[in-house]
Coordinates of C-alpha atoms in Angstrom, one line a residue:
X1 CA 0.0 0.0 0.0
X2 CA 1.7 3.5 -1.2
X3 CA 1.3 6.4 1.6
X4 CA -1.5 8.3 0.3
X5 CA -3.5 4.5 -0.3
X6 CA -2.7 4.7 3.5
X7 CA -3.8 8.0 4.5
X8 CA -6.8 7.5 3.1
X9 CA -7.4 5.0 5.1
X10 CA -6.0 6.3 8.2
X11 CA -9.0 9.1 7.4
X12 CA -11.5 6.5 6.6
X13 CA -10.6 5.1 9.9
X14 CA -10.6 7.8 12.0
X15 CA -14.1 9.1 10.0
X16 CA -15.7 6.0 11.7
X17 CA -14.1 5.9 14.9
X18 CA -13.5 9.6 15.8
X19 CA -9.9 8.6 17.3
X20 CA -7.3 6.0 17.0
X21 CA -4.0 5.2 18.9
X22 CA -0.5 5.0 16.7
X23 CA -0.4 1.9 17.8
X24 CA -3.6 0.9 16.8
X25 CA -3.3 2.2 13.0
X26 CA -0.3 0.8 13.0
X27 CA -1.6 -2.7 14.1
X28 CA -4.9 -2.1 11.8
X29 CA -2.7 -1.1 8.9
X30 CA -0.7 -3.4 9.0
X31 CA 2.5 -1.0 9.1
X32 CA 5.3 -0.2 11.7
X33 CA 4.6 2.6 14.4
X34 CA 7.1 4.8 12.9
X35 CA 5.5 4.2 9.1
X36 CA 2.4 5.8 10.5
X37 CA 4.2 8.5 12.3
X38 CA 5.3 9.6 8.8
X39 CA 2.1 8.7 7.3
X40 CA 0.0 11.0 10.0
X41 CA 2.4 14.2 9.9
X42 CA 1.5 15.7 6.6
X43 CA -2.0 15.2 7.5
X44 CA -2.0 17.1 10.7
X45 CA 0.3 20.3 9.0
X46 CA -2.5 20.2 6.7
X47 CA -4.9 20.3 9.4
X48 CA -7.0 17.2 8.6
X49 CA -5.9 15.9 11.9
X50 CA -5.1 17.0 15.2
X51 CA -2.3 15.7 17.2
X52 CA -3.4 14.0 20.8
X53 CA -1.0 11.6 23.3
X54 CA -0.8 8.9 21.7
X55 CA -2.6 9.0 18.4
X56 CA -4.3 11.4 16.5
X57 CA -8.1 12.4 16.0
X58 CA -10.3 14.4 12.7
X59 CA -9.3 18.2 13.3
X60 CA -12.4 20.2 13.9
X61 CA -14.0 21.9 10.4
X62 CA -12.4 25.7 10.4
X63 CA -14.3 28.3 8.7
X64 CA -13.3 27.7 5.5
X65 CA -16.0 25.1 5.0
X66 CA -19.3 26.3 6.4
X67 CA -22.1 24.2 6.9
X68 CA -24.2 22.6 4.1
X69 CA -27.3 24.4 5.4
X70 CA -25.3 27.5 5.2
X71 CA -23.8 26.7 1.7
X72 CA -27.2 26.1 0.1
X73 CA -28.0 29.7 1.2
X74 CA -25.2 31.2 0.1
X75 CA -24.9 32.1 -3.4
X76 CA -28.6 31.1 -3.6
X77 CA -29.6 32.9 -7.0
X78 CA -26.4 31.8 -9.1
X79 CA -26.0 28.3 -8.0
X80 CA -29.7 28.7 -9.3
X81 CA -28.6 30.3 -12.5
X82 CA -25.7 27.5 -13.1
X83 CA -28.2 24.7 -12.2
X84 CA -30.4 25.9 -15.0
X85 CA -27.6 26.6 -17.4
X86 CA -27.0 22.8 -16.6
X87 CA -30.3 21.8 -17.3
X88 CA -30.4 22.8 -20.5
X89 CA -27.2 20.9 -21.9
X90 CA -29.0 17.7 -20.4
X91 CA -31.6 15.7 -22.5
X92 CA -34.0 12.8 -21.4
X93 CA -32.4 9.3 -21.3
X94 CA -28.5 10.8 -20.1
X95 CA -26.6 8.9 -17.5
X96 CA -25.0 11.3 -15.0
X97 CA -22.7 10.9 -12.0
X98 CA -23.3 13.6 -9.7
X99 CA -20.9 14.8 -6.1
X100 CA -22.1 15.9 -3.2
X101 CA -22.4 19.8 -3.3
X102 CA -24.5 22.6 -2.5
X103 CA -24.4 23.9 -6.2
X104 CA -25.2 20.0 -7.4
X105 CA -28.0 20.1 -5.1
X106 CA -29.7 23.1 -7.1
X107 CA -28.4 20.9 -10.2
X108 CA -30.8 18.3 -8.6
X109 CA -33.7 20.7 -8.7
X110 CA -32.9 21.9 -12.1
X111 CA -33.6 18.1 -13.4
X112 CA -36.8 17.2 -12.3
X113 CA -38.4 17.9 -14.9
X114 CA -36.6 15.5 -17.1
X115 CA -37.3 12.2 -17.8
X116 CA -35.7 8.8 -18.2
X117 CA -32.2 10.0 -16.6
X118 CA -29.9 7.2 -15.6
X119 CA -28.2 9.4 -12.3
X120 CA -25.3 7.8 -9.6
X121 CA -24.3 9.4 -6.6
X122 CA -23.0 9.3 -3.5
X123 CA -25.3 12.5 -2.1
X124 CA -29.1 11.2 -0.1
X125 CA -30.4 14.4 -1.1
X126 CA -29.7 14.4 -4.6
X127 CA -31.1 10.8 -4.8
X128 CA -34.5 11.5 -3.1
X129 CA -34.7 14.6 -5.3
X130 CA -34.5 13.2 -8.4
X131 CA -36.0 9.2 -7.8
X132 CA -39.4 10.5 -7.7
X133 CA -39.0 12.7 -11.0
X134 CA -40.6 10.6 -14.1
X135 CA -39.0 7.2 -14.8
X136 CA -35.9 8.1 -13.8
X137 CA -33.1 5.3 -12.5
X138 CA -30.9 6.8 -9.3
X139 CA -28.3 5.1 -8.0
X140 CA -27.0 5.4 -4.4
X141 CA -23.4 4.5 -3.5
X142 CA -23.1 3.0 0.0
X143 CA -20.8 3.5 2.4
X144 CA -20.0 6.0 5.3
X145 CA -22.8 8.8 5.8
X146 CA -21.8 12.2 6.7
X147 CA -23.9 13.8 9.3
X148 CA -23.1 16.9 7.8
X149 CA -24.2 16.3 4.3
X150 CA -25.7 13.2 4.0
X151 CA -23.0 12.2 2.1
X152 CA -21.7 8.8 1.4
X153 CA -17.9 8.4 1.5
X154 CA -15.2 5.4 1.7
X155 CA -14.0 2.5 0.0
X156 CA -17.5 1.0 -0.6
X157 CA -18.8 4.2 -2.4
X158 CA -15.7 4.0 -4.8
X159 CA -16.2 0.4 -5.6
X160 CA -19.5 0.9 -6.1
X161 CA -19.5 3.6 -8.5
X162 CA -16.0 2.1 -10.8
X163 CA -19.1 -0.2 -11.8
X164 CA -20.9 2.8 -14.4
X165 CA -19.8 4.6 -17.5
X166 CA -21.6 7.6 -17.5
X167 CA -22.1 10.4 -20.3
X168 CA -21.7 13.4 -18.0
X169 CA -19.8 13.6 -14.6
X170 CA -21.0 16.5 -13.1
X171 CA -18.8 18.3 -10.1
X172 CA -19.0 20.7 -7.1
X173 CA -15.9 21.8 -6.4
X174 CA -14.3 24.2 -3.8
X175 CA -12.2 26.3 -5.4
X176 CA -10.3 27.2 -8.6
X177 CA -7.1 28.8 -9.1
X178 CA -6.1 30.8 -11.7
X179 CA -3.6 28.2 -12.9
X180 CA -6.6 26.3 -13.6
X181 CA -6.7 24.0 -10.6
X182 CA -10.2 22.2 -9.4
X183 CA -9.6 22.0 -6.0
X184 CA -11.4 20.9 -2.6
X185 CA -11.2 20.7 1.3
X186 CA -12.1 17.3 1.5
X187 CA -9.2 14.0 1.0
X188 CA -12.7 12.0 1.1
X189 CA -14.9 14.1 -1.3
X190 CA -11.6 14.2 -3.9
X191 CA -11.1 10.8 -3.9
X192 CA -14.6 10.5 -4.9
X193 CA -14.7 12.8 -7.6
X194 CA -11.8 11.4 -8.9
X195 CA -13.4 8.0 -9.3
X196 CA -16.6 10.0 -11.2
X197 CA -13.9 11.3 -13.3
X198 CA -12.5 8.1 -14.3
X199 CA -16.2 6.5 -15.4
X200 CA -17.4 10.0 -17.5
X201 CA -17.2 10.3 -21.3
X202 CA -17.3 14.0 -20.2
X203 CA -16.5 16.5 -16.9
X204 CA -18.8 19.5 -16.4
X205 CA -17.9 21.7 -12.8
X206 CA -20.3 23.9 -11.9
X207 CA -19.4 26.9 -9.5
X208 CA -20.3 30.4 -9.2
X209 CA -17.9 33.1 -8.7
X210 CA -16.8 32.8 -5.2
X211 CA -14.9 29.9 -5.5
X212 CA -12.9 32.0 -7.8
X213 CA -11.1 34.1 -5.1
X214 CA -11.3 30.8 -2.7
X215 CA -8.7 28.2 -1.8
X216 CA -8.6 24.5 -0.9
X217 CA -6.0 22.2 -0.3
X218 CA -6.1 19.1 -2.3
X219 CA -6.4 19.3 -6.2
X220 CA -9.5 17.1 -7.5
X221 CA -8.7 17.9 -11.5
X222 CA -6.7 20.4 -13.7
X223 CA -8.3 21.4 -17.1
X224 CA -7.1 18.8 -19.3
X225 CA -9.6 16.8 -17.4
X226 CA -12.6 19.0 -17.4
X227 CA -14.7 19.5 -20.6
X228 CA -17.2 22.2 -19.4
X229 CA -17.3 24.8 -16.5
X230 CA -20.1 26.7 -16.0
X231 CA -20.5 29.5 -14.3
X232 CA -22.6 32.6 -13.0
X233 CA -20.4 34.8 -14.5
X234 CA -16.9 35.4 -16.6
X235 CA -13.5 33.8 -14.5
X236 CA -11.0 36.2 -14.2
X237 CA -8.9 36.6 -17.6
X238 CA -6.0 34.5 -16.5
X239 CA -8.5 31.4 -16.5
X240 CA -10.2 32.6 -19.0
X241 CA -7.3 32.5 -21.3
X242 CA -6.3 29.1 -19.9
X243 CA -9.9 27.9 -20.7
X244 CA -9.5 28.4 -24.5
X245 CA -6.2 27.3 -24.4
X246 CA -7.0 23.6 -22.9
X247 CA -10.9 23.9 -25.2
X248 CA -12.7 24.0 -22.4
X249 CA -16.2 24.8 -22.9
X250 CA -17.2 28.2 -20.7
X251 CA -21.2 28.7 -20.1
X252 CA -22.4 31.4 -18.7
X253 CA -26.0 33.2 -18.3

């Protein structure tokens, strides 16, 4: 297992039990004490964990992620705007993959009246949002449920979806930098998107403005993997030009 096969798990781990003892990851993973040591270190400077005798446990959320209540509020009338904009790209019968997201959830909304539409995810809301729209067939990946989201995360979820190929993978992300980086808070919610990534004969990200002057630690996608980005308005000029560069399709209202 290479380290970042292992610090996933190490957050997996820790996800379901709340804490863990060196010794214990070490024994669970397999690995020597010192192994994890290393293994645990670039996850606490990046302030996924937090440091406790002993062992280690999830570092409490900062404020650079708010809650998902608060995130569906935020930015209401553009993540509105994109959903829409969405919508209209999307015919009856398409097979989507679709992330957990606040902007994905008005994505959700946006679909219902459609028909037929073959839709994965690994988000509870999105599912029961879009199951009781006309014949449509949704697909819930199991696995770990966030309290915060209702959002299904781990090694079960990733299985599960490496099963579909999918027309359109459809993503939330955190924050883009004007080097063209997708980015995200989340080691968990990356890794998943990554797998929708892999199973998509295309990548559209949706996010309004905001996550242009945002940033995020772990890199989800650059833009030779995206296809379409749609947006509530124009990216600063320095992504804009690294748009048409790499042909990636820009929507906008």
């Amino acid at each position: 297992m290479k380290q970042h096969q292992r610090q996933d798990a190490i957050l997996s781990l820790l996800q379901a039990r709340g804490s863990c003892s060196i010794v214990e990851l070490a024994e669970m993973l397999e690995v020597s004490d010192e192994t994890i040591r290393r293994n645990v270190r670039p996850l606490i400077e990046k302030k996924y964990l937090q440091k406790v005798h002993g062992g280690v446990i999830l570092a409490p959320k900062g404020e650079d992620e708010q809650p998902f209540v608060r995130r569906m509020q935020a930015n209401a009338a553009d993540k509105e705007k994109i959903a829409n904009l969405l919508a209209a790209i999307i015919v009856d019968g398409d097979s989507l993959m679709i992330d957990t997201g606040s902007t994905t959830a008005y994505v959700a909304r946006a679909l219902r009246g459609h028909k037929a539409l073959n839709v994965v995810t690994n988000c509870t809301e999105i599912a029961r949002t879009l199951v009781v729209a006309m014949d449509n067939q949704v697909h819930l990946a199991g696995g770990q449920l966030r309290r915060d989201d209702s959002a299904v995360f781990g090694h079960s979820a990733l299985t599960f979806v490496s099963q579909f190929h999918v027309k359109y993978a459809i993503l939330s992300i955190a924050a883009i930098s004007l080097q063209g980086e997708f980015m995200d808070h989340h080691m968990l919610e990356a890794e998943f998107s990554k797998a929708m990534i892999k199973q998509a004969q295309q990548v559209i990200v949706v996010a309004d403005s905001s996550k242009f002057s945002s940033r995020a630690l772990i890199q989800v996608c650059s833009l030779q993997q995206v296809d379409m980005l749609i947006c509530n308005q124009a990216p600063p000029a320095e992504l804009c030009a690294l748009l048409e560069e790499y042909k990636v399709t820009l929507i906008l209202p």
